[in-house]
Amino acid sequence: MTNTQPAPAPENSAQDLPTLKVAVLGAGTVGTEVLRLITEQGDDLAHRIGGRLEVIGVAVRDMARDRGPHVDPSLLTDDPSALVREADLVIELMGGIEPARSLILQAMEHGAAVVPANKALLAQDGATLYEAADRHGVDLSFEAAVAGAIPLVRPVRESLAGDRIDRVMGIVNGTTNYVLDAMARTGASFDDALATAQQLGYAEADPTADVEGHDAAAKAAILASLAFHSRVSLADVHCEGITSVSSQDIAAAERMGRTIKLLSIVERVPGQDGERISARVYPALISSEHPLASVSEAFNAVFIEADAAGSLMFYGQGAGGAPTASAVLGDVVSAARQRLRGGAGLRESHYAALEQIPLEQLRSAFYVSLRVQDRPGVLAEIAGTLSSHGISISTIHQQLIEEDEDGSASGQGSAHIGITTHRALESSMTAVLDVFSSTSTVLGVDSVLRIEGE
Ligand code: NAP
């Protein structure tokens, strides 16, 4: 029997496809991995896009440094401005505010689509970039700016565009998760756990942006803007880092069946004056049963609660050269396809323009650790102060009578008390802490942490 089916048409060679000129700004941790993927997967990418990516230049500061096998030295330039004027697509992986912002704006002015991984710039001045993208009709895609390899920007911006997102809560900074996880696993102090993270490459030599919560806050600003169709910048995000989390806090959390995680939380807050939004970052206690509690080492995980979709959880590597490059390339493929089709893809959506609710108007459950005089009536006094501010106690734990640093029992005697409260206004807790700071009963407030996810 003869085969009457026509033979399948031979696949077009990738070489026959149209070419897109790509400028890469930066050849550091992420840049070198992006260049590796473009080199190693060139033909596959070309078929997926319907066009070939031709890297026309790689901007760096130090032209002399060896960049490894995937960065062609002849493509290096220290004139990024000239480079972006020639490109159809600009991948911005240099970081920082300037000159990244000016170069992105210049690229858009010349009609290029831009793919930045720059969370700091997007969180600080995203509006300027969105407006320029709109004005010039070009794509601005930034999946890599939030949680590295984990698809989060696209699900929020596109997959859930037909739903109503109520809350996004997650661990979006791997460095701080590594440090808190190491403290819990080994009993190490914050300083020792941070030093280990630095030795293993999980923390930068200058860890400020991570441990002070700024990196997580930048991601919270980006997520809140996308989730709530409102402009939220870094300055709108309440931010507390993990530098004051102590081994005692970690041990107290464990005793309570909880664990401490640095959480980024963005949510809608309904109220009598209409709906407002909150974006905040702080270390919080969560139940050890909560799925976020088992997120270990430098991994990231994010929960999205949406009206119709319900709860969704995203988990994976939130940083690192290769995982971040994966997210960058995903954006590059879709921006390149769009470019070949003509026109741009998604625009910024900020029509809702929801206002921010000040932190002091939010309600949280708290854990408060106090050093108090060890004498009869102290617990009643503290409970009375809390109650007079509308805060009710959930649990109370009194620890051993403390000895002075020289080992002798102090004349007066002191004790540690750990209190958890039911949900109460932030402003009420602030007022209570003011009272505690002015009474002789309370010798010191060691820590105040919020309890989330219960
Ligand atoms: P990096 O290792 O410090 O690399 C930055 C690169 O940009 C270097 O090649 C540097 O050149 C170049 N550069 C910086 N300023 C420049 C300037 N003025 N002119 C020309 N070149 C300049 O940074 P990275 O870790 O790859 O991060 C890049 C971006 O990705 C940042 O926005 C970061 O927030 C974001 N990101 C990173 C990760 C991650 O895991 N690393 C994860 C998510 C997002 P030299 O090499 O000559 O100094």
Coordinates of C-alpha atoms in Angstrom, one line a residue, residues 113 137-139 334-345 347:
A113 CA 11.0 46.8 24.0
G137 CA 4.0 51.9 22.3
V138 CA 6.6 49.4 23.5
D139 CA 6.7 46.4 25.9
S334 CA 7.1 37.1 24.5
A335 CA 8.4 40.7 23.9
A336 CA 10.2 39.5 20.8
R337 CA 7.1 37.7 19.4
Q338 CA 5.0 40.8 20.1
R339 CA 7.6 43.0 18.4
L340 CA 7.5 40.8 15.2
R341 CA 3.7 40.9 15.2
G342 CA 3.9 44.7 15.5
G343 CA 2.7 46.7 18.5
A344 CA 3.1 46.1 22.2
G345 CA 1.4 43.7 24.7
R347 CA -0.2 48.2 29.3

